[in-house]
PDB file of C-alpha atoms in Angstrom:
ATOM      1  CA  UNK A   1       0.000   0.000   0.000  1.00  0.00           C
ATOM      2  CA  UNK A   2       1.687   3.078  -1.447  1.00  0.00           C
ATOM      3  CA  UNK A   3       1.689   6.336   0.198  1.00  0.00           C
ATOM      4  CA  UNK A   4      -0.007   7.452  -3.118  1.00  0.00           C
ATOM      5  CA  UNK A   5      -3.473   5.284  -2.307  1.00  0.00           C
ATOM      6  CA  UNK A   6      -2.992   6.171   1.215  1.00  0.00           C
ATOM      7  CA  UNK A   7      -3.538   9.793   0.515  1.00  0.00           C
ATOM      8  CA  UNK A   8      -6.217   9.059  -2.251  1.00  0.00           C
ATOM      9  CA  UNK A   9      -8.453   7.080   0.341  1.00  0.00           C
ATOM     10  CA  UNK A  10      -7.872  10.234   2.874  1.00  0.00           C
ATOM     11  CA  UNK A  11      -9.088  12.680   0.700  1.00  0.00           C
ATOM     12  CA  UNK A  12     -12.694  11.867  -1.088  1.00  0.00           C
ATOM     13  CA  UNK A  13     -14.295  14.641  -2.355  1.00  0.00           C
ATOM     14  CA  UNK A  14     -17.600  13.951  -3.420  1.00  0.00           C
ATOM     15  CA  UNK A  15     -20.051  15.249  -5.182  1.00  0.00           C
ATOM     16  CA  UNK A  16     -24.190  14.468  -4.186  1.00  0.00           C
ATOM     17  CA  UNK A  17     -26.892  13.792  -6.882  1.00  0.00           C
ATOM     18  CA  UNK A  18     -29.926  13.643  -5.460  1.00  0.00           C
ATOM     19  CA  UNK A  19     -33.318  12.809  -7.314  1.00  0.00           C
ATOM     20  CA  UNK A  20     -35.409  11.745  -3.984  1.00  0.00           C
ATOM     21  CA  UNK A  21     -35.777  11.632  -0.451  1.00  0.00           C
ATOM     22  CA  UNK A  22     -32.199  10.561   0.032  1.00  0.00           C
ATOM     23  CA  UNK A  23     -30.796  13.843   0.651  1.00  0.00           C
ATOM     24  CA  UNK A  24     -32.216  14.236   4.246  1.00  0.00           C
ATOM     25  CA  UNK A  25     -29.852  12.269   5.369  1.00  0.00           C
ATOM     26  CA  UNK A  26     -26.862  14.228   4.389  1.00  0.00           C
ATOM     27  CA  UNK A  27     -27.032  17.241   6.301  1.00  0.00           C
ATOM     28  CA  UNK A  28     -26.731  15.550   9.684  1.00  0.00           C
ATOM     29  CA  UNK A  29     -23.928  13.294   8.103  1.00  0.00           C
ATOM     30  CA  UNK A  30     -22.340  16.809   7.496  1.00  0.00           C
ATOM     31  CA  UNK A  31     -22.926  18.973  10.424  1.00  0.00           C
ATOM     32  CA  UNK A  32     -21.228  18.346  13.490  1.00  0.00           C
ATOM     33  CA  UNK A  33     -22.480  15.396  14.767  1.00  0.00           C
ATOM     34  CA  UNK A  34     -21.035  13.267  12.629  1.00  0.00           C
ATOM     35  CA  UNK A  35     -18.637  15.373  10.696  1.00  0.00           C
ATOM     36  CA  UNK A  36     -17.900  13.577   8.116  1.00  0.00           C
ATOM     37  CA  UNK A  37     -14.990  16.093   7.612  1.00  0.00           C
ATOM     38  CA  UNK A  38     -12.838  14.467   9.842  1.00  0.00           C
ATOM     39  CA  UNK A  39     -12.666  11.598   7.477  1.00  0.00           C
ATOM     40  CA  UNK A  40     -11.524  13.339   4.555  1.00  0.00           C
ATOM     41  CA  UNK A  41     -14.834  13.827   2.704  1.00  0.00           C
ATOM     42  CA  UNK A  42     -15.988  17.069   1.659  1.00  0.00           C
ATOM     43  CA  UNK A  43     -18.562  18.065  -0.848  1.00  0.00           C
ATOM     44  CA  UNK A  44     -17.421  19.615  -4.264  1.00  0.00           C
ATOM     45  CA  UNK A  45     -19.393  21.803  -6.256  1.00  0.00           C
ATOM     46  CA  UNK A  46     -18.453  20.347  -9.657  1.00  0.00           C
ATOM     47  CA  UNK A  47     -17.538  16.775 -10.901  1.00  0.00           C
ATOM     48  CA  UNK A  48     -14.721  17.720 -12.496  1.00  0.00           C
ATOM     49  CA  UNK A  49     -13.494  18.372  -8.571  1.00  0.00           C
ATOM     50  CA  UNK A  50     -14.707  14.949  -7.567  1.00  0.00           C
ATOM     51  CA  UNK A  51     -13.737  11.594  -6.669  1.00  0.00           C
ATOM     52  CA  UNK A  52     -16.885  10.010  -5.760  1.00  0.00           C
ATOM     53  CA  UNK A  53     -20.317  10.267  -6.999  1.00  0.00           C
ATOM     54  CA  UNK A  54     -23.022   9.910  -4.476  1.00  0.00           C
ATOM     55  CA  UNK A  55     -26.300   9.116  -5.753  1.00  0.00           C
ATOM     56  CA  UNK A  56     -29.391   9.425  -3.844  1.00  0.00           C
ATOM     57  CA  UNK A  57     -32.760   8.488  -4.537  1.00  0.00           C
ATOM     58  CA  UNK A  58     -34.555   6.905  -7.417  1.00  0.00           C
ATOM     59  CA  UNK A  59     -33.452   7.185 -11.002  1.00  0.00           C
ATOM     60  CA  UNK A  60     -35.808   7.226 -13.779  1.00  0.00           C
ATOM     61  CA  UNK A  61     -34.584   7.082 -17.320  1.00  0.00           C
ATOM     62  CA  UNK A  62     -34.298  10.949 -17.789  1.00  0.00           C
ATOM     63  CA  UNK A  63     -32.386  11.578 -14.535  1.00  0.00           C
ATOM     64  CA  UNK A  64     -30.179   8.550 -15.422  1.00  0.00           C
ATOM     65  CA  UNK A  65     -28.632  10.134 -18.636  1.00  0.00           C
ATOM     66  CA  UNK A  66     -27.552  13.498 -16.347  1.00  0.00           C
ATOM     67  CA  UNK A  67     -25.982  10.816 -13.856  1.00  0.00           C
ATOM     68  CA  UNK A  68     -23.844   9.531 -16.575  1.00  0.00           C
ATOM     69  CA  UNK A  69     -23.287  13.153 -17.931  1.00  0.00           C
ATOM     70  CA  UNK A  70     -21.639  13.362 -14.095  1.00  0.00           C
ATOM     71  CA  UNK A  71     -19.994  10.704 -14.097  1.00  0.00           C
ATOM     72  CA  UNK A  72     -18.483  10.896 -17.206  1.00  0.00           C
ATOM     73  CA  UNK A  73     -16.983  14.553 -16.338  1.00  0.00           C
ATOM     74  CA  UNK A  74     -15.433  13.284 -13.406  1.00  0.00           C
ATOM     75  CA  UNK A  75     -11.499  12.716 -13.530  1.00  0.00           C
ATOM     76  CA  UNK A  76     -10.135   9.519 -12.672  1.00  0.00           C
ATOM     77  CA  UNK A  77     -10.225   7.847 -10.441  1.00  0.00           C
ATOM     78  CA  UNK A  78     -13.726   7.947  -9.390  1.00  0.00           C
ATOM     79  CA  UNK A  79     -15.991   6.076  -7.113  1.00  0.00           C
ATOM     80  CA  UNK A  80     -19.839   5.414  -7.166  1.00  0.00           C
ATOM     81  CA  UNK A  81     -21.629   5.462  -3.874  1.00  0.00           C
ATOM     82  CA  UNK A  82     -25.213   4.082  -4.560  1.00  0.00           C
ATOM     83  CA  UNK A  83     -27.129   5.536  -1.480  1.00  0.00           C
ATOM     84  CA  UNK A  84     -30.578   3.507  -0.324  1.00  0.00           C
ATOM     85  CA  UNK A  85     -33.092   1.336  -1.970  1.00  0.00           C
ATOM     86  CA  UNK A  86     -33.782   3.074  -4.512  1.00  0.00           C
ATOM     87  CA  UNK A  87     -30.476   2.725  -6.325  1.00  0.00           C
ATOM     88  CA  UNK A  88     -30.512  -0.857  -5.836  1.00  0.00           C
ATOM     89  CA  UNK A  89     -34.041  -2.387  -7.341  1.00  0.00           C
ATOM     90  CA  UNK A  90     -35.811   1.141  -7.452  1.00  0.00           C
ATOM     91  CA  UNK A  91     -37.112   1.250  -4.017  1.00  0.00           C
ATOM     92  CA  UNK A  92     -40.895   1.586  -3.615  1.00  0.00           C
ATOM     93  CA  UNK A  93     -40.885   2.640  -7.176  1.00  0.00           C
ATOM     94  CA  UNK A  94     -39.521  -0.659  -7.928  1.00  0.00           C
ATOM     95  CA  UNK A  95     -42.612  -1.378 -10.587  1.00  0.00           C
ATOM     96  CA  UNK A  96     -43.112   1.746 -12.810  1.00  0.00           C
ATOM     97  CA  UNK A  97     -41.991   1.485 -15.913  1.00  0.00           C
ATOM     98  CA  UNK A  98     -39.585   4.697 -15.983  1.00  0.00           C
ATOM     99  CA  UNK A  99     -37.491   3.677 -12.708  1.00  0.00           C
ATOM    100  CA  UNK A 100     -33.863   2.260 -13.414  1.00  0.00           C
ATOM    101  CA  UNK A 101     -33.642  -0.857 -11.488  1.00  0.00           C
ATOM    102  CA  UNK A 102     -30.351  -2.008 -11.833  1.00  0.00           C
ATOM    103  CA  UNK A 103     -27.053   1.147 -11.929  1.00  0.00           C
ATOM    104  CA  UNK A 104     -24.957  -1.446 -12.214  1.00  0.00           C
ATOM    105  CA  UNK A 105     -25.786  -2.378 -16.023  1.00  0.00           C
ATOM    106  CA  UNK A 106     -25.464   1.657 -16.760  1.00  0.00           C
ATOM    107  CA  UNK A 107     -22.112   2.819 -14.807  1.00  0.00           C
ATOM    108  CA  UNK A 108     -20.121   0.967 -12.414  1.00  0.00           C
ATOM    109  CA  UNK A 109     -21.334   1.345  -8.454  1.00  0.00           C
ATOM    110  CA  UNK A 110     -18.420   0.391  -6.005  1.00  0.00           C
ATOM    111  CA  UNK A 111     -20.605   0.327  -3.066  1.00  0.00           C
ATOM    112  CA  UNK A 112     -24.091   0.276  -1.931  1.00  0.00           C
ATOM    113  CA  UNK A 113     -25.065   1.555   1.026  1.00  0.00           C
ATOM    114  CA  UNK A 114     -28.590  -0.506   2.020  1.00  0.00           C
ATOM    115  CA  UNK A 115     -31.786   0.768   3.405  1.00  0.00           C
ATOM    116  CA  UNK A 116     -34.635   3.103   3.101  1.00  0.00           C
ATOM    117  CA  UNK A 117     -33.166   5.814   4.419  1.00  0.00           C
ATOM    118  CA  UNK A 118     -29.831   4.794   5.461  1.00  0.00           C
ATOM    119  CA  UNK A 119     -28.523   6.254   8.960  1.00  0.00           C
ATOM    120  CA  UNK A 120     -25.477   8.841   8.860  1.00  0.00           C
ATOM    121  CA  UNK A 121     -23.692   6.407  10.591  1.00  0.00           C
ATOM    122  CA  UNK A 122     -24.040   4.193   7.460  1.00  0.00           C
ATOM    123  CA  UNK A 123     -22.910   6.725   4.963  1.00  0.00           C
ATOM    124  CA  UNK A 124     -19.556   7.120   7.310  1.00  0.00           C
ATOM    125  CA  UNK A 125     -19.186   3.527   7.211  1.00  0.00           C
ATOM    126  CA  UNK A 126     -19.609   3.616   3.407  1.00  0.00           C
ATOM    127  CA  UNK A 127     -17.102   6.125   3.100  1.00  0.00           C
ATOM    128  CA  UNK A 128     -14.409   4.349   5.507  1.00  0.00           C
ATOM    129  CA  UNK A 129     -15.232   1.087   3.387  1.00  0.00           C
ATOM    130  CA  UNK A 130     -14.293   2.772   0.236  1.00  0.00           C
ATOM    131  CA  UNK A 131     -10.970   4.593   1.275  1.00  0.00           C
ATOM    132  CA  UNK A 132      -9.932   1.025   2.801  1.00  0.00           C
ATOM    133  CA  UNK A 133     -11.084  -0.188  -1.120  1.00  0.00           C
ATOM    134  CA  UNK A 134      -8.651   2.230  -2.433  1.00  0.00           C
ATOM    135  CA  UNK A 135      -5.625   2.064  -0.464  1.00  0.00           C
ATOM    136  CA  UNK A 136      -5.865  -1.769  -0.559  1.00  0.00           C
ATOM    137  CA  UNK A 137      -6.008  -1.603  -4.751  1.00  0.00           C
ATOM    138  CA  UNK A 138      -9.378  -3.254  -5.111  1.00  0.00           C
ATOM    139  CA  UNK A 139     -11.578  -0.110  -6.166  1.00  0.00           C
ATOM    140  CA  UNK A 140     -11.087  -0.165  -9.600  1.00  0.00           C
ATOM    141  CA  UNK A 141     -14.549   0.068 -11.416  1.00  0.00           C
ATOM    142  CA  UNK A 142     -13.568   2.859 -13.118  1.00  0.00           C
ATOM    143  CA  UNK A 143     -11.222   1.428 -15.071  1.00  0.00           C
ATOM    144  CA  UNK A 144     -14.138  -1.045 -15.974  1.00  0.00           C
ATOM    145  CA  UNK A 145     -15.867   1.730 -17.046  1.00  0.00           C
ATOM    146  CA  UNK A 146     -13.400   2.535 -19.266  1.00  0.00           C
ATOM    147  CA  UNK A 147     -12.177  -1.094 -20.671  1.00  0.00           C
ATOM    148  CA  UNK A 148     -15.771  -2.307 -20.991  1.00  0.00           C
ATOM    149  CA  UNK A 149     -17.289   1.308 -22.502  1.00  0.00           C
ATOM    150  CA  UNK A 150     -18.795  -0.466 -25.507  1.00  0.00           C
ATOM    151  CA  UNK A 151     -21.056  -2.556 -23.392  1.00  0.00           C
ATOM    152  CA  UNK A 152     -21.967   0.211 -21.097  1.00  0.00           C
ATOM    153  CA  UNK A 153     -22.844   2.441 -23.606  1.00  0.00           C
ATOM    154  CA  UNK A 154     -24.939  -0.750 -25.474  1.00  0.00           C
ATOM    155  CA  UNK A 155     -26.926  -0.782 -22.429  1.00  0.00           C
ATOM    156  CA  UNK A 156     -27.405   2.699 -22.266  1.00  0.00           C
ATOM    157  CA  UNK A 157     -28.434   3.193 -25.667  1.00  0.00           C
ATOM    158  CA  UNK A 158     -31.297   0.334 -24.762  1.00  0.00           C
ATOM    159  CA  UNK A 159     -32.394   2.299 -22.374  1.00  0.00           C
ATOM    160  CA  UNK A 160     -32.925   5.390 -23.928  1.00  0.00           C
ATOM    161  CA  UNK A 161     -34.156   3.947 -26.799  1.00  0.00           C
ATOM    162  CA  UNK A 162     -36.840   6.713 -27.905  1.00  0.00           C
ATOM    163  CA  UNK A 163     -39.087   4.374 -30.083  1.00  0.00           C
ATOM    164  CA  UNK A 164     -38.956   1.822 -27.131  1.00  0.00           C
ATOM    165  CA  UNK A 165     -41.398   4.886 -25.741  1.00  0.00           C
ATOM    166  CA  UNK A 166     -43.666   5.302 -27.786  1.00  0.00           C
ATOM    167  CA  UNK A 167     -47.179   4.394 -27.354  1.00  0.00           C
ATOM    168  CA  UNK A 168     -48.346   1.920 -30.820  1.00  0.00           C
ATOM    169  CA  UNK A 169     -51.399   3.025 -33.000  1.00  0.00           C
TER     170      UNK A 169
END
């Protein structure tokens, strides 16, 4: 373990994309309680000042191409944080037709954090779970991303298949 991923997992800087009711949970994770600060994260105001991409809430088809917009302005290397249910099979949304229910298949998630709404204390574990990721070597869906790009972007263009839409006469 290099001094290089040492520093790396020391220093996330994240940015938050939030479509839902996930975001209630970050302020507290934030403020002094919990300070998540004092664990090397801070929130960015840009990707392209970001490591990890923290993504709240549910993600319909429309929201999902901005998420990939993100995540594909980020440098490298960058981490995906999917954050409750609802990035996982959709949440309570799980059976409308618009909801993505599986990130996975549309950009690489290192970690999941579980639940409907996940506790701070779970996002802080999420966070310590991914530096130890990175400064033992084994965070590397990024580079997935990047050596499997065809079949990400296969998937994607499935998905936002506009005729796939429409409504038959």
């Amino acid at each position: 373990m290099g001094l290089f991923k040492i520093s790396q997992g020391r220093s996330l800087w994240m940015v938050h994309f939030c479509t839902g009711c996930g975001a209630v949970e970050m302020p507290p994770t934030m403020t002094s309680r919990f300070d998540m600060e004092r664990f090397g994260v801070a929130p960015m105001a840009t990707p392209r000042q970001a490591d990890v991409l923290l993504i709240t809430g549910y993600l319909t088809v429309k929201t999902l191409k901005r998420v990939i917009m993100v995540y594909e302005q980020m440098p490298t290397p960058r981490y995906v944080i999917g954050f409750g249910s609802c990035t996982v099979n959709g949440g309570i949304y799980w059976d409308s037709y618009n909801v993505i229910k599986n990130l996975d298949l549309y950009i690489p998630v290192d970690l999941y954090i579980f639940g409907c709404m996940p506790r701070p204390e779970s996002i802080l574990d999420a966070f310590l779970k991914l530096r130890k990721m990175i400064e033992e070597g084994k965070a590397n869906k990024w580079k997935d991303y990047i050596e499997r790009y065809d079949w990400y972007k296969q998937n994607q263009a499935k998905l936002f298949d506009v005729n796939k839409w429409r409504v038959q006469k």
